[in-house]
mmCIF file with all atom_site columns, C-alpha atoms in Angstrom:
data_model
loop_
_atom_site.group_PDB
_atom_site.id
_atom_site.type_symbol
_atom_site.label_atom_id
_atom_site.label_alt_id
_atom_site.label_comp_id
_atom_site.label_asym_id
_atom_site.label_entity_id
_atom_site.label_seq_id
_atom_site.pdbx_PDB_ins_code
_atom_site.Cartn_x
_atom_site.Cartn_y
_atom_site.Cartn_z
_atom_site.occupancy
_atom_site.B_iso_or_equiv
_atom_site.pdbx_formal_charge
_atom_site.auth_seq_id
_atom_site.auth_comp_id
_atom_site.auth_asym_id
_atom_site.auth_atom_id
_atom_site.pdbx_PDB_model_num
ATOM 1   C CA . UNK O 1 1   ? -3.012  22.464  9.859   1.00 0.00 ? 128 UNK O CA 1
ATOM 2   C CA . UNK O 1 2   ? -3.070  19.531  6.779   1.00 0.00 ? 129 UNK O CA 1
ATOM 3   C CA . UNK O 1 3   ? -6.384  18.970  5.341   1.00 0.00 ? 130 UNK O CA 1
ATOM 4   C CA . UNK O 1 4   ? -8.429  15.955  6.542   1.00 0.00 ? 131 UNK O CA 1
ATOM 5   C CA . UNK O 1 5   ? -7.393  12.855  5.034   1.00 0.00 ? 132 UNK O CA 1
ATOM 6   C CA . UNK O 1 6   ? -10.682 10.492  3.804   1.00 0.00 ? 133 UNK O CA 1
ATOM 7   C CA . UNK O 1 7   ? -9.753  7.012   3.087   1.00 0.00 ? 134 UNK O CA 1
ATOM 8   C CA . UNK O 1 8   ? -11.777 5.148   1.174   1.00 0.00 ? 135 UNK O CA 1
ATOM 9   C CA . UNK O 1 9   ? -12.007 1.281   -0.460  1.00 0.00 ? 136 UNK O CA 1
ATOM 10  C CA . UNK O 1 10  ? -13.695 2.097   -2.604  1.00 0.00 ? 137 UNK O CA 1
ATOM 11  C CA . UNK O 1 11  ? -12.397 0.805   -6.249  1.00 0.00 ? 138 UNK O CA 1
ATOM 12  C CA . UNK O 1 12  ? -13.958 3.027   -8.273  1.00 0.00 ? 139 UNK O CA 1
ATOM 13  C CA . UNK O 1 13  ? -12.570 5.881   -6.699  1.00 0.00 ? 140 UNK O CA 1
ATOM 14  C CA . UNK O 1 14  ? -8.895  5.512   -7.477  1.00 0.00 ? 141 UNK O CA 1
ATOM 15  C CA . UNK O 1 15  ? -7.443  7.311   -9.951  1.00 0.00 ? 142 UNK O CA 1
ATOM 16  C CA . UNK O 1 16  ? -5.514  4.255   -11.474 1.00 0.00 ? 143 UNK O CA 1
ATOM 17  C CA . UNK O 1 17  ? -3.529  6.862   -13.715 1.00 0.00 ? 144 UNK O CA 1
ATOM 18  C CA . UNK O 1 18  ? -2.000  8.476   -10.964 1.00 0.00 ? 145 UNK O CA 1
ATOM 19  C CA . UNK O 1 19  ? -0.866  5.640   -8.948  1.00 0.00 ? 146 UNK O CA 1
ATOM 20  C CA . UNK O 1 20  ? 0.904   3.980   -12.156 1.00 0.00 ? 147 UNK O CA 1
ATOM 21  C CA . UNK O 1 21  ? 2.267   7.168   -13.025 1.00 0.00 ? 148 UNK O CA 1
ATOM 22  C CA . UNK O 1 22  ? 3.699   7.568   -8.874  1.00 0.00 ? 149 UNK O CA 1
ATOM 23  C CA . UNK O 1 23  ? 4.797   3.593   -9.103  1.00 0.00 ? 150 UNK O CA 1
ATOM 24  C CA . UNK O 1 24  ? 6.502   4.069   -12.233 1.00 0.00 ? 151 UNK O CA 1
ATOM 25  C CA . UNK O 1 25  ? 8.186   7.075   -12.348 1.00 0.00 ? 152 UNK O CA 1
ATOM 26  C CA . UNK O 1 26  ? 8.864   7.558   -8.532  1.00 0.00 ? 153 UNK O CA 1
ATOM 27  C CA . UNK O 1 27  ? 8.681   5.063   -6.295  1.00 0.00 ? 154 UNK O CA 1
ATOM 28  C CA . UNK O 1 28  ? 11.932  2.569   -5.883  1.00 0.00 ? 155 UNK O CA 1
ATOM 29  C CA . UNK O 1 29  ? 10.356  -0.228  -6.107  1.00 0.00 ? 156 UNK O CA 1
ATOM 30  C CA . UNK O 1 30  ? 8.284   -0.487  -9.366  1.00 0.00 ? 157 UNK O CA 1
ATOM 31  C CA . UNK O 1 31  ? 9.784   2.167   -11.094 1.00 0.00 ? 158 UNK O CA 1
ATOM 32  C CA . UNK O 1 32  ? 9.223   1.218   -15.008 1.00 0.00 ? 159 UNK O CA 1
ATOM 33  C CA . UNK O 1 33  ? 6.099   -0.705  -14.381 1.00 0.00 ? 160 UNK O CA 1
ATOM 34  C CA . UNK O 1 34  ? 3.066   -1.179  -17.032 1.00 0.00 ? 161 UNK O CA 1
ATOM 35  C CA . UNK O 1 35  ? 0.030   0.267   -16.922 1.00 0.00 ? 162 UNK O CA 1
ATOM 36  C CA . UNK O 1 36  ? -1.227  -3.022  -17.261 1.00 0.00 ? 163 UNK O CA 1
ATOM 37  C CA . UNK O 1 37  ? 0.035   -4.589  -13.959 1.00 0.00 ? 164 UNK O CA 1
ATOM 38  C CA . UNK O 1 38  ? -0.381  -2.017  -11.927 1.00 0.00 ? 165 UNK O CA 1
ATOM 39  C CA . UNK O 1 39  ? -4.145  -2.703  -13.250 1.00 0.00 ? 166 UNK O CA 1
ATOM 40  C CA . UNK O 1 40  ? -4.077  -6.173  -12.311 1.00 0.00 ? 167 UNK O CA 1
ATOM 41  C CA . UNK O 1 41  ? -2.595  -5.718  -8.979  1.00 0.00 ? 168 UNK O CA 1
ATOM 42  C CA . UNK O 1 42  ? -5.651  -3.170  -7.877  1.00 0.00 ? 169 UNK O CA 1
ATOM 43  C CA . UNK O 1 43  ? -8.327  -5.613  -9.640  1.00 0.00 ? 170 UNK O CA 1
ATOM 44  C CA . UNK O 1 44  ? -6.742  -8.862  -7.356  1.00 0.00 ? 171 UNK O CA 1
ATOM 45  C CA . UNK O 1 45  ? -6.147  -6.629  -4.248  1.00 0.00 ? 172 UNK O CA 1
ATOM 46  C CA . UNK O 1 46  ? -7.999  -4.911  -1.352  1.00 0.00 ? 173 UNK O CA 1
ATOM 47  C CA . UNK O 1 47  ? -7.000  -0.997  -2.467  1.00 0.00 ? 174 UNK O CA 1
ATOM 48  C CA . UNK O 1 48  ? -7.337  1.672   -0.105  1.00 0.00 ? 175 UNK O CA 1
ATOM 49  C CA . UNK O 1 49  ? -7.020  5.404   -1.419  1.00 0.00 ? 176 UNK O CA 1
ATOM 50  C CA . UNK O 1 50  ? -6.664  8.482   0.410   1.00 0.00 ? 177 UNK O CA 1
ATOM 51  C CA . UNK O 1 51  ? -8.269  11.766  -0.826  1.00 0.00 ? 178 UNK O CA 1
ATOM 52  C CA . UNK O 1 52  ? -7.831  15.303  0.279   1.00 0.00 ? 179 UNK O CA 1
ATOM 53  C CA . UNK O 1 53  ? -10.667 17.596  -1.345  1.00 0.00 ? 180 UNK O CA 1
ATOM 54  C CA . UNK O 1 54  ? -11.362 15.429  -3.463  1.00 0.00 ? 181 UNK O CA 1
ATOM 55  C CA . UNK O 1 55  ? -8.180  14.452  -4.999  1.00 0.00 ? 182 UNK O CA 1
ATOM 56  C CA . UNK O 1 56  ? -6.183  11.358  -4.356  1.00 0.00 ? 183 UNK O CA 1
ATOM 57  C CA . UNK O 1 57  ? -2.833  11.813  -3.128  1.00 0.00 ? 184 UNK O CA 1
ATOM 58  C CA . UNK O 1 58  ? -2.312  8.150   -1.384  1.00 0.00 ? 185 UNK O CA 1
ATOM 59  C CA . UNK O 1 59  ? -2.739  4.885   -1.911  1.00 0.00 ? 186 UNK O CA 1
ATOM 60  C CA . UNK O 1 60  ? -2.092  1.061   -0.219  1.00 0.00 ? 187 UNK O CA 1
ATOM 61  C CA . UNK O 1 61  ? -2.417  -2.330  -1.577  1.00 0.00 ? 188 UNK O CA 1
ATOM 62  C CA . UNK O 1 62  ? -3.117  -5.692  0.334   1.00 0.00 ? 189 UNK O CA 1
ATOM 63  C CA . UNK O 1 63  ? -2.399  -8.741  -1.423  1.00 0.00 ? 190 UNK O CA 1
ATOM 64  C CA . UNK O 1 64  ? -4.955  -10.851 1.441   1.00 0.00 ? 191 UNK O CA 1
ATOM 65  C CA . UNK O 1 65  ? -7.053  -14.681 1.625   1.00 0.00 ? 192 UNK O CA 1
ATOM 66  C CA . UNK O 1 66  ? -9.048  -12.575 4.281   1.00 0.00 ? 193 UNK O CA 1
ATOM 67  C CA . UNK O 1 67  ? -7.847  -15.424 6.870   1.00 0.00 ? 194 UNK O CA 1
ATOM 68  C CA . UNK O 1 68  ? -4.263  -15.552 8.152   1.00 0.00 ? 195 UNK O CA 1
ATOM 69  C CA . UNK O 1 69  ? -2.493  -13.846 5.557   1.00 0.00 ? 196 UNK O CA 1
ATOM 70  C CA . UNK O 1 70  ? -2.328  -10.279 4.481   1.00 0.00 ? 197 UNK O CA 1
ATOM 71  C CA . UNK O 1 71  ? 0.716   -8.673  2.388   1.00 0.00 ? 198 UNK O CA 1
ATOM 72  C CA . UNK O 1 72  ? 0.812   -4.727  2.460   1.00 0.00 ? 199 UNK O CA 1
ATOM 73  C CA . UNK O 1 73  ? 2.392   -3.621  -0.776  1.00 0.00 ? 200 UNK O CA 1
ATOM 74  C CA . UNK O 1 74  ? 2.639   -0.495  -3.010  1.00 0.00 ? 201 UNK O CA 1
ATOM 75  C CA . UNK O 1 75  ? 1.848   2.000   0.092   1.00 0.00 ? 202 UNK O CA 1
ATOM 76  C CA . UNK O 1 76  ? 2.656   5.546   -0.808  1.00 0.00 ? 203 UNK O CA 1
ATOM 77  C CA . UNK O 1 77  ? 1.571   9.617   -0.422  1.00 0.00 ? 204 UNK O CA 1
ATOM 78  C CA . UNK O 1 78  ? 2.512   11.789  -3.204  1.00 0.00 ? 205 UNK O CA 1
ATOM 79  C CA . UNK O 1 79  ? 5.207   13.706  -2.145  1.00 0.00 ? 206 UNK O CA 1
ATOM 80  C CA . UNK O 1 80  ? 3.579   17.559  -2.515  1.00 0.00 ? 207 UNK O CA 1
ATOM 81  C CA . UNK O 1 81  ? 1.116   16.315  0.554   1.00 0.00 ? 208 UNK O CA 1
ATOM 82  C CA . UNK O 1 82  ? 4.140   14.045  2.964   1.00 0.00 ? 209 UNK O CA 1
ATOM 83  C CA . UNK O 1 83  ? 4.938   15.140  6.318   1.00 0.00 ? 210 UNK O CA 1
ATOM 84  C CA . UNK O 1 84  ? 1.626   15.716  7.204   1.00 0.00 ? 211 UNK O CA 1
ATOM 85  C CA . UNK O 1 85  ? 0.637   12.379  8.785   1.00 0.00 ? 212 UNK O CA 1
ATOM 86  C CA . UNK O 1 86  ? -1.225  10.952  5.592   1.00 0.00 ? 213 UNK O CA 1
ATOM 87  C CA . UNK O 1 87  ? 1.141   7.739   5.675   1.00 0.00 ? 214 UNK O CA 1
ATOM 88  C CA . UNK O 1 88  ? 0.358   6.764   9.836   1.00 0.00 ? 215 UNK O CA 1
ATOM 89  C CA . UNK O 1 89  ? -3.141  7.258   8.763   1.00 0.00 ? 216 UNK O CA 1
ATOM 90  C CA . UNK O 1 90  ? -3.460  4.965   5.862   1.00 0.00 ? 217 UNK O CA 1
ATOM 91  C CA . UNK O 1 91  ? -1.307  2.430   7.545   1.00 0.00 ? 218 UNK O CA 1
ATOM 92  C CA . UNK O 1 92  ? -4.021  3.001   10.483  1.00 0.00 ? 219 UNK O CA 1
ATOM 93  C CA . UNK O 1 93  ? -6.849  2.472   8.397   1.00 0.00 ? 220 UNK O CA 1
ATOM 94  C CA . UNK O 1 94  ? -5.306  -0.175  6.437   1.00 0.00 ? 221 UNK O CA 1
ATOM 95  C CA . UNK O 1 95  ? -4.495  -2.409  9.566   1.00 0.00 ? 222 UNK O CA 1
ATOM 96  C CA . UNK O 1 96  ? -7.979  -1.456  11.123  1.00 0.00 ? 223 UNK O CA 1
ATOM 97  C CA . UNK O 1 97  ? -10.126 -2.263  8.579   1.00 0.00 ? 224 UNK O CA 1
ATOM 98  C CA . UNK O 1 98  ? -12.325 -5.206  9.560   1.00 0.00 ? 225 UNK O CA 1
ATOM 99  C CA . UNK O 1 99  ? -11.969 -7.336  6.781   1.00 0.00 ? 226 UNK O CA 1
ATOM 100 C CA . UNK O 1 100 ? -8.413  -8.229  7.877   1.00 0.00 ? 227 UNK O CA 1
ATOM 101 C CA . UNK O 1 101 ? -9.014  -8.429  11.685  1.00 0.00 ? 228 UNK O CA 1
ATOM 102 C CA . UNK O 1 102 ? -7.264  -11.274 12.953  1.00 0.00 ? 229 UNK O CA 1
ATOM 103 C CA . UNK O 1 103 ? -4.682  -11.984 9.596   1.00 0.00 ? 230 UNK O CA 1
ATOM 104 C CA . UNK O 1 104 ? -0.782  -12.117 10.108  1.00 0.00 ? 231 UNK O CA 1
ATOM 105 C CA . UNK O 1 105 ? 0.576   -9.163  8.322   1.00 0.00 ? 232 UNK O CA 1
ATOM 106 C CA . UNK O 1 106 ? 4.118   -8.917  5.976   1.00 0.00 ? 233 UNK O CA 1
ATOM 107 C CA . UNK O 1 107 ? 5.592   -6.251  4.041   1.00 0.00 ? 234 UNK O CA 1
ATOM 108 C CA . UNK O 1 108 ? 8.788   -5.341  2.707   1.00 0.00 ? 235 UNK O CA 1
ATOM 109 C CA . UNK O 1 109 ? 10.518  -1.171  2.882   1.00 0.00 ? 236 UNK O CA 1
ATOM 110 C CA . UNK O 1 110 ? 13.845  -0.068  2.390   1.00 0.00 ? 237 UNK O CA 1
ATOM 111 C CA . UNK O 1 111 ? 12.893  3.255   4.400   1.00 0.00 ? 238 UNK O CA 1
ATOM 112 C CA . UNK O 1 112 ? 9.936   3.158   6.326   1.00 0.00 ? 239 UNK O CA 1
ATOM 113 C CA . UNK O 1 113 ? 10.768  0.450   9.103   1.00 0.00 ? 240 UNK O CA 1
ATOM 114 C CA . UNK O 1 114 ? 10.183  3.154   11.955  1.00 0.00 ? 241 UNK O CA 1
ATOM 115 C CA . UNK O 1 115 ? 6.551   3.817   10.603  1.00 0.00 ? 242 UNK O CA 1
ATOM 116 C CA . UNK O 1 116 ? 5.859   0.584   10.328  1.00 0.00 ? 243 UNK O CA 1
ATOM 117 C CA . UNK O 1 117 ? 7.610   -0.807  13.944  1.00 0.00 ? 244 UNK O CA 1
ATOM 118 C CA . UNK O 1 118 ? 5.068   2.093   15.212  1.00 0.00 ? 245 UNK O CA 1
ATOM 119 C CA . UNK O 1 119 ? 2.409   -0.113  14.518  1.00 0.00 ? 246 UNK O CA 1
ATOM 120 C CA . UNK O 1 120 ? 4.079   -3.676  15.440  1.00 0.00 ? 247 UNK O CA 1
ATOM 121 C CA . UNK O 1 121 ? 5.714   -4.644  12.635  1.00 0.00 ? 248 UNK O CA 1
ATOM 122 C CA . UNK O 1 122 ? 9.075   -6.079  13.188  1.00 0.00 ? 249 UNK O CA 1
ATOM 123 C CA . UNK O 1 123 ? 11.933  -7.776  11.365  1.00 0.00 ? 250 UNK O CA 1
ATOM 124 C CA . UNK O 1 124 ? 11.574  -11.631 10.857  1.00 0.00 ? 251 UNK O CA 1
ATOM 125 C CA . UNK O 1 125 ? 13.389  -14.088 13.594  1.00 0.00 ? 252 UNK O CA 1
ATOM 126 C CA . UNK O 1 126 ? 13.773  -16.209 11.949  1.00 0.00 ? 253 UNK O CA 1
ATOM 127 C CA . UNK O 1 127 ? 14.509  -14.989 8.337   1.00 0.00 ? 254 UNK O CA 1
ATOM 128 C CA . UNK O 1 128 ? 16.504  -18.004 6.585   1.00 0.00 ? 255 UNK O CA 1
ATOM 129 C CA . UNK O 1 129 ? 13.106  -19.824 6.884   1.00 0.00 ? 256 UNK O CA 1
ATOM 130 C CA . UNK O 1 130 ? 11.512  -17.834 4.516   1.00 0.00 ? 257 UNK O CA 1
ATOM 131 C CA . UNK O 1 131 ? 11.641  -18.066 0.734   1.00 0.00 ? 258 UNK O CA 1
ATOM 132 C CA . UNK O 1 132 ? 10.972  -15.954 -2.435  1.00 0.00 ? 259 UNK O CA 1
ATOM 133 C CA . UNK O 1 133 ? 10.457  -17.057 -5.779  1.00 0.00 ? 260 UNK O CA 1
ATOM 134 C CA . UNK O 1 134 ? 11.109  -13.457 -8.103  1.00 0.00 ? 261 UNK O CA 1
ATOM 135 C CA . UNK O 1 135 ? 8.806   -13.176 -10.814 1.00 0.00 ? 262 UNK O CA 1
ATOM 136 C CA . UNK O 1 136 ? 9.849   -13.570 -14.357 1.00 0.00 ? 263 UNK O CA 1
#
């Protein structure tokens, strides 16, 4: 049986060096990222970190106005603790939390659209509507 999982939002629990070292050596989509953004993303964001014994081994961003609009980014377990349920649980927590009751939700995953579909999520109708401006 896994550990118990305790999430937490609290900021000055998260072990900022080991989320830019997961987000920029091993996850797909901010591999090669500064230490310095990854910093400035948790400062503007509502961070949630998950913590077996005492260690973090998860973590989930929300870019969020608190009102309509909430943006789950940067959601991840450390691969020594996946397959044990630590993903649906942050996602759980994340989309529970009160501070985002009643906000419309987007994300983005090249792999994790049956996780996500668990809990609503689905691909956009209408997506030629929708528009991205890339960052520098």
């Amino acid at each position: 049986m896994a550990a118990p999982l305790r999430i937490s939002s609290g900021r000055d629990e998260l072990d900022v060096a080991m989320i830019h070292r997961y987000l920029s050596e091993q996850s797909y989509w901010k591999r090669g990222v500064a230490l310095e953004v990854v910093r400035k993303g948790i400062d503007n964001a509502l961070c949630f970190g998950g913590y077996v014994e005492g260690q973090q081994v998860a973590f989930a961003r929300v870019v969020t106005d608190y009102t309509d609009f909430a943006y789950l980014r940067d959601v991840f377990v450390l691969p020594a603790f996946q397959g044990r349920g630590y993903g649906r649980q942050m996602v759980a927590a994340v989309l529970g939390d009160e501070r985002l009751r009643g906000v419309g939700w987007m994300l983005a995953t090249d792999d994790a659209q049956g996780l996500y579909a668990s809990f609503g999520f689905e691909s956009l109708a209408t997506p030629e509507k929708y528009m991205r401006r890339p960052a520098p």
